[in-house]
Amino acid sequence: MNLCWVYYTVNNDKYRIVPNGDSAITILFNDDISEHLTKRIIGFSLTIKQSLGEALIDIIPAYKSLTIFFNNRIILLDKLIGEIELLLSSPLTEVSYQSKTIEIPVCYEEGYGPDLTSLAQHCKLSVEDVIAGHTQRSYLVHMLGFLPGFLYLGGLSTNLSCPRKSTPAISIPAGSVAIGDSQTGIYPVSSPGGWHIIGRTPLTLFNPNSQTPFIASPLDKIHFVSISKTEFTAIKKSF
């Protein structure tokens, strides 16, 4: 069987199935990034979990793809691709998911958002307008990636869009709220990064010792709430 690029067109939706070695495949969806597509990807991941059972090792949803890691002692690659093809031949339905709306407090004051002023200048807005624009919307969690618990959030106002930095910062504090291109996100742990840091949350976004290690999941909604330095310190002490 040819294990190079494999193209499928099913129910007027186009997919590409890409084998990654002998124990993983990636399904690439050609649709534009949207809430509709995210719902379909999460729904399809649930279908895969039910279908593969113990043969499934892990499944990773992303903006436009789904990567499946499987036990090749239980199911071989060519058989898995055949099963995926059969599943894709059925209409992809959106998952019925009761999403949560999570309020995340953010301090946008000096010392917490080192790139806030420069981003405001780039967008030809005042700092106050950037903060107002960032807190007036709800953001959809499309995926987690890059770092454990890093939230990739859709729904940023086009007025706040800003290209990523040409030179990434060496170290960004945990909890930093950032803008990169047309996305906003939150760094769960200290890390290098090339997004513009406009504020910081005192909440813990990733706890590996918890049964629910991540603060949010795909399809949840995030709403940012502006807080002062004093409130930031008080919340931080309570965790």
Protein backbone atom coordinates (compact mmCIF):
# COMPACT_ATOMS: atom_id res chain seq x y z
CA MET A 1 0.00 0.00 0.00
CA ASN A 2 1.29 3.47 -0.87
CA LEU A 3 1.86 5.27 2.44
CA CYS A 4 2.63 8.69 1.00
CA TRP A 5 0.01 11.41 0.81
CA VAL A 6 -3.46 9.89 0.59
CA TYR A 7 -6.32 12.13 -0.54
CA TYR A 8 -9.97 11.61 0.33
CA THR A 9 -13.06 13.54 -0.64
CA VAL A 10 -16.00 12.41 1.45
CA ASN A 11 -19.43 14.08 1.66
CA ASN A 12 -17.99 17.14 -0.12
CA ASP A 13 -15.39 17.53 2.63
CA LYS A 14 -11.73 16.95 1.78
CA TYR A 15 -9.27 15.16 4.04
CA ARG A 16 -5.70 14.06 3.78
CA ILE A 17 -4.47 11.08 5.78
CA VAL A 18 -0.75 11.16 6.48
CA PRO A 19 1.00 8.15 8.07
CA ASN A 20 3.63 9.14 10.64
CA GLY A 21 5.84 6.07 10.89
CA ASP A 22 4.17 2.78 11.77
CA SER A 23 2.28 3.85 14.89
CA ALA A 24 0.64 7.20 14.15
CA ILE A 25 -1.40 8.92 11.47
CA THR A 26 -2.60 12.50 11.01
CA ILE A 27 -5.90 13.44 9.44
CA LEU A 28 -5.70 16.89 7.87
CA PHE A 29 -8.95 18.78 7.34
CA ASN A 30 -8.93 21.28 4.49
CA ASP A 31 -11.66 23.52 5.89
CA ASP A 32 -10.96 26.99 7.22
CA ILE A 33 -10.36 27.34 10.96
CA SER A 34 -13.69 27.92 12.68
CA GLU A 35 -15.78 26.93 15.68
CA HIS A 36 -17.72 24.61 13.38
CA LEU A 37 -14.56 22.77 12.35
CA THR A 38 -13.32 22.52 15.94
CA LYS A 39 -16.62 20.93 16.97
CA ARG A 40 -16.34 18.41 14.15
CA ILE A 41 -12.73 17.53 15.00
CA ILE A 42 -13.56 16.99 18.67
CA GLY A 43 -16.62 14.95 17.68
CA PHE A 44 -14.57 12.80 15.34
CA SER A 45 -11.95 12.25 18.04
CA LEU A 46 -14.67 10.79 20.27
CA THR A 47 -15.74 8.50 17.44
CA ILE A 48 -12.14 7.32 17.03
CA LYS A 49 -11.84 6.61 20.76
CA GLN A 50 -14.96 4.45 20.68
CA SER A 51 -13.89 2.66 17.51
CA LEU A 52 -10.26 1.83 18.40
CA GLY A 53 -10.65 1.00 22.07
CA GLU A 54 -7.43 -0.48 23.51
CA ALA A 55 -5.61 0.00 20.20
CA LEU A 56 -5.64 3.76 20.80
CA ILE A 57 -2.65 5.18 22.69
CA ASP A 58 -3.36 8.88 22.35
CA ILE A 59 -5.25 11.33 20.18
CA ILE A 60 -4.32 14.97 19.66
CA PRO A 61 -6.78 17.44 18.13
CA ALA A 62 -5.45 20.65 16.60
CA TYR A 63 -6.79 23.59 14.58
CA LYS A 64 -7.21 21.61 11.36
CA SER A 65 -5.94 18.14 12.14
CA LEU A 66 -6.25 15.07 14.32
CA THR A 67 -3.22 12.91 15.13
CA ILE A 68 -3.85 9.35 16.24
CA PHE A 69 -1.21 7.28 18.06
CA PHE A 70 -2.01 3.58 18.07
CA ASN A 71 -0.63 0.27 19.27
CA ASN A 72 0.62 -1.46 16.12
CA ARG A 73 0.67 -4.78 17.95
CA ILE A 74 -3.12 -4.60 18.09
CA ILE A 75 -3.87 -2.94 14.76
CA LEU A 76 -1.63 -2.49 11.72
CA LEU A 77 -1.24 0.78 9.88
CA ASP A 78 -2.97 -0.27 6.66
CA LYS A 79 -5.95 -1.69 8.57
CA LEU A 80 -6.23 1.48 10.64
CA ILE A 81 -6.22 3.68 7.54
CA GLY A 82 -8.99 1.48 6.12
CA GLU A 83 -11.06 1.93 9.30
CA ILE A 84 -10.47 5.68 9.26
CA GLU A 85 -11.58 5.78 5.63
CA LEU A 86 -14.81 4.00 6.56
CA LEU A 87 -15.45 6.41 9.43
CA LEU A 88 -14.78 9.38 7.16
CA SER A 89 -17.28 8.02 4.66
CA SER A 90 -20.03 8.74 7.18
CA PRO A 91 -21.23 12.31 7.73
CA LEU A 92 -19.10 14.11 10.30
CA THR A 93 -21.36 15.44 13.01
CA GLU A 94 -20.59 18.17 15.51
CA VAL A 95 -20.04 17.01 19.06
CA SER A 96 -22.72 17.79 21.63
CA TYR A 97 -20.60 19.43 24.29
CA GLN A 98 -21.59 21.58 27.23
CA SER A 99 -18.79 24.11 27.03
CA LYS A 100 -17.77 26.10 30.07
CA THR A 101 -17.25 29.84 30.16
CA ILE A 102 -14.21 30.53 32.30
CA GLU A 103 -13.39 33.98 33.65
CA ILE A 104 -9.65 34.60 33.82
CA PRO A 105 -8.46 37.64 35.78
CA VAL A 106 -5.64 39.55 34.08
CA CYS A 107 -3.49 42.39 35.34
CA TYR A 108 -2.66 44.69 32.43
CA GLU A 109 -0.73 47.19 34.56
CA GLU A 110 2.92 48.18 34.23
CA GLY A 111 5.26 45.29 34.94
CA TYR A 112 2.71 42.67 33.88
CA GLY A 113 2.27 43.54 30.21
CA PRO A 114 5.71 44.55 28.90
CA ASP A 115 4.54 44.65 25.27
CA LEU A 116 1.18 46.34 25.85
CA THR A 117 2.35 49.84 24.93
CA SER A 118 4.19 48.77 21.77
CA LEU A 119 1.23 46.66 20.65
CA ALA A 120 -1.10 49.62 21.22
CA GLN A 121 1.18 51.79 19.10
CA HIS A 122 1.24 49.18 16.34
CA CYS A 123 -2.57 48.98 16.37
CA LYS A 124 -2.88 52.79 16.54
CA LEU A 125 -4.91 52.52 19.72
CA SER A 126 -4.54 53.73 23.27
CA VAL A 127 -3.52 51.26 25.97
CA GLU A 128 -6.98 51.67 27.46
CA ASP A 129 -8.61 50.79 24.14
CA VAL A 130 -6.50 47.63 23.84
CA ILE A 131 -7.50 46.51 27.33
CA ALA A 132 -11.16 47.29 26.66
CA GLY A 133 -11.07 45.46 23.33
CA HIS A 134 -9.36 42.44 24.84
CA THR A 135 -11.80 42.11 27.76
CA GLN A 136 -15.04 42.77 25.87
CA ARG A 137 -14.98 39.47 23.98
CA SER A 138 -15.27 35.78 24.74
CA TYR A 139 -12.65 33.53 23.16
CA LEU A 140 -13.06 29.97 21.93
CA VAL A 141 -10.47 27.40 22.98
CA HIS A 142 -9.56 25.78 19.66
CA MET A 143 -6.72 23.62 20.94
CA LEU A 144 -4.00 23.10 23.53
CA GLY A 145 -0.40 22.81 22.40
CA PHE A 146 3.17 24.12 22.32
CA LEU A 147 3.35 23.86 26.12
CA PRO A 148 1.23 21.75 28.53
CA GLY A 149 -1.97 23.74 28.89
CA PHE A 150 -1.14 26.54 26.44
CA LEU A 151 -4.51 27.77 25.21
CA TYR A 152 -4.90 28.74 21.57
CA LEU A 153 -7.86 31.11 21.56
CA GLY A 154 -9.89 32.30 18.60
CA GLY A 155 -12.07 35.38 18.45
CA LEU A 156 -9.51 38.17 18.76
CA SER A 157 -10.66 41.50 17.34
CA THR A 158 -8.96 42.31 14.05
CA ASN A 159 -8.13 45.71 15.58
CA LEU A 160 -5.77 43.95 18.01
CA SER A 161 -4.04 41.66 15.51
CA CYS A 162 -0.26 42.03 15.55
CA PRO A 163 2.49 39.97 13.88
CA ARG A 164 4.65 37.88 16.15
CA LYS A 165 7.93 39.33 17.32
CA SER A 166 10.86 39.04 14.94
CA THR A 167 13.06 38.18 17.94
CA PRO A 168 11.40 35.97 20.60
CA ALA A 169 11.80 36.74 24.29
CA ILE A 170 14.12 34.36 26.12
CA SER A 171 11.85 33.93 29.13
CA ILE A 172 8.14 34.73 29.54
CA PRO A 173 6.59 34.34 33.03
CA ALA A 174 3.93 31.73 33.65
CA GLY A 175 0.44 33.18 33.32
CA SER A 176 1.40 35.72 30.68
CA VAL A 177 -1.46 36.67 28.36
CA ALA A 178 -0.28 37.29 24.84
CA ILE A 179 -1.28 38.20 21.29
CA GLY A 180 0.31 36.66 18.22
CA ASP A 181 -1.08 37.45 14.78
CA SER A 182 -4.86 36.94 15.01
CA GLN A 183 -4.70 34.77 18.14
CA THR A 184 -4.57 35.33 21.84
CA GLY A 185 -3.16 32.80 24.29
CA ILE A 186 -1.83 32.20 27.79
CA TYR A 187 1.57 30.81 28.73
CA PRO A 188 0.93 28.16 31.44
CA VAL A 189 4.60 27.90 32.44
CA SER A 190 7.69 30.04 32.05
CA SER A 191 8.98 29.70 28.49
CA PRO A 192 10.64 31.48 25.58
CA GLY A 193 8.11 32.92 23.17
CA GLY A 194 7.49 35.30 20.32
CA TRP A 195 4.01 36.61 21.16
CA HIS A 196 3.33 40.09 22.54
CA ILE A 197 2.76 40.01 26.31
CA ILE A 198 -0.06 42.36 27.29
CA GLY A 199 -0.88 41.12 30.80
CA ARG A 200 -0.64 38.28 33.29
CA THR A 201 -3.08 36.12 35.19
CA PRO A 202 -2.46 34.90 38.77
CA LEU A 203 -4.31 31.65 38.08
CA THR A 204 -2.54 28.29 37.75
CA LEU A 205 -3.22 27.03 34.25
CA PHE A 206 -1.41 23.69 34.44
CA ASN A 207 -1.27 21.37 37.44
CA PRO A 208 0.20 17.94 36.58
CA ASN A 209 -0.82 16.59 40.00
CA SER A 210 -4.51 17.30 39.46
CA GLN A 211 -7.07 14.91 37.95
CA THR A 212 -7.94 17.84 35.65
CA PRO A 213 -4.48 19.27 34.94
CA PHE A 214 -5.67 21.95 32.48
CA ILE A 215 -7.87 24.92 33.30
CA ALA A 216 -9.79 24.60 30.03
CA SER A 217 -10.49 22.22 27.15
CA PRO A 218 -11.24 22.68 23.45
CA LEU A 219 -14.66 24.31 22.88
CA ASP A 220 -14.63 26.08 26.26
CA LYS A 221 -15.00 29.87 26.23
CA ILE A 222 -12.57 32.24 27.94
CA HIS A 223 -13.46 35.71 29.16
CA PHE A 224 -10.71 38.00 30.45
CA VAL A 225 -11.38 40.32 33.39
CA SER A 226 -9.07 43.24 34.14
CA ILE A 227 -7.72 43.38 37.71
CA SER A 228 -5.28 45.60 39.62
CA LYS A 229 -1.85 44.71 40.97
CA THR A 230 -3.33 44.49 44.46
CA GLU A 231 -5.99 42.04 43.29
CA PHE A 232 -3.36 40.05 41.39
CA THR A 233 -1.29 39.62 44.55
CA ALA A 234 -4.30 38.63 46.65
CA ILE A 235 -5.45 36.00 44.15
CA LYS A 236 -1.91 34.67 43.73
CA LYS A 237 -1.59 34.17 47.50
CA SER A 238 -4.84 32.22 47.62
CA PHE A 239 -3.49 29.51 45.26
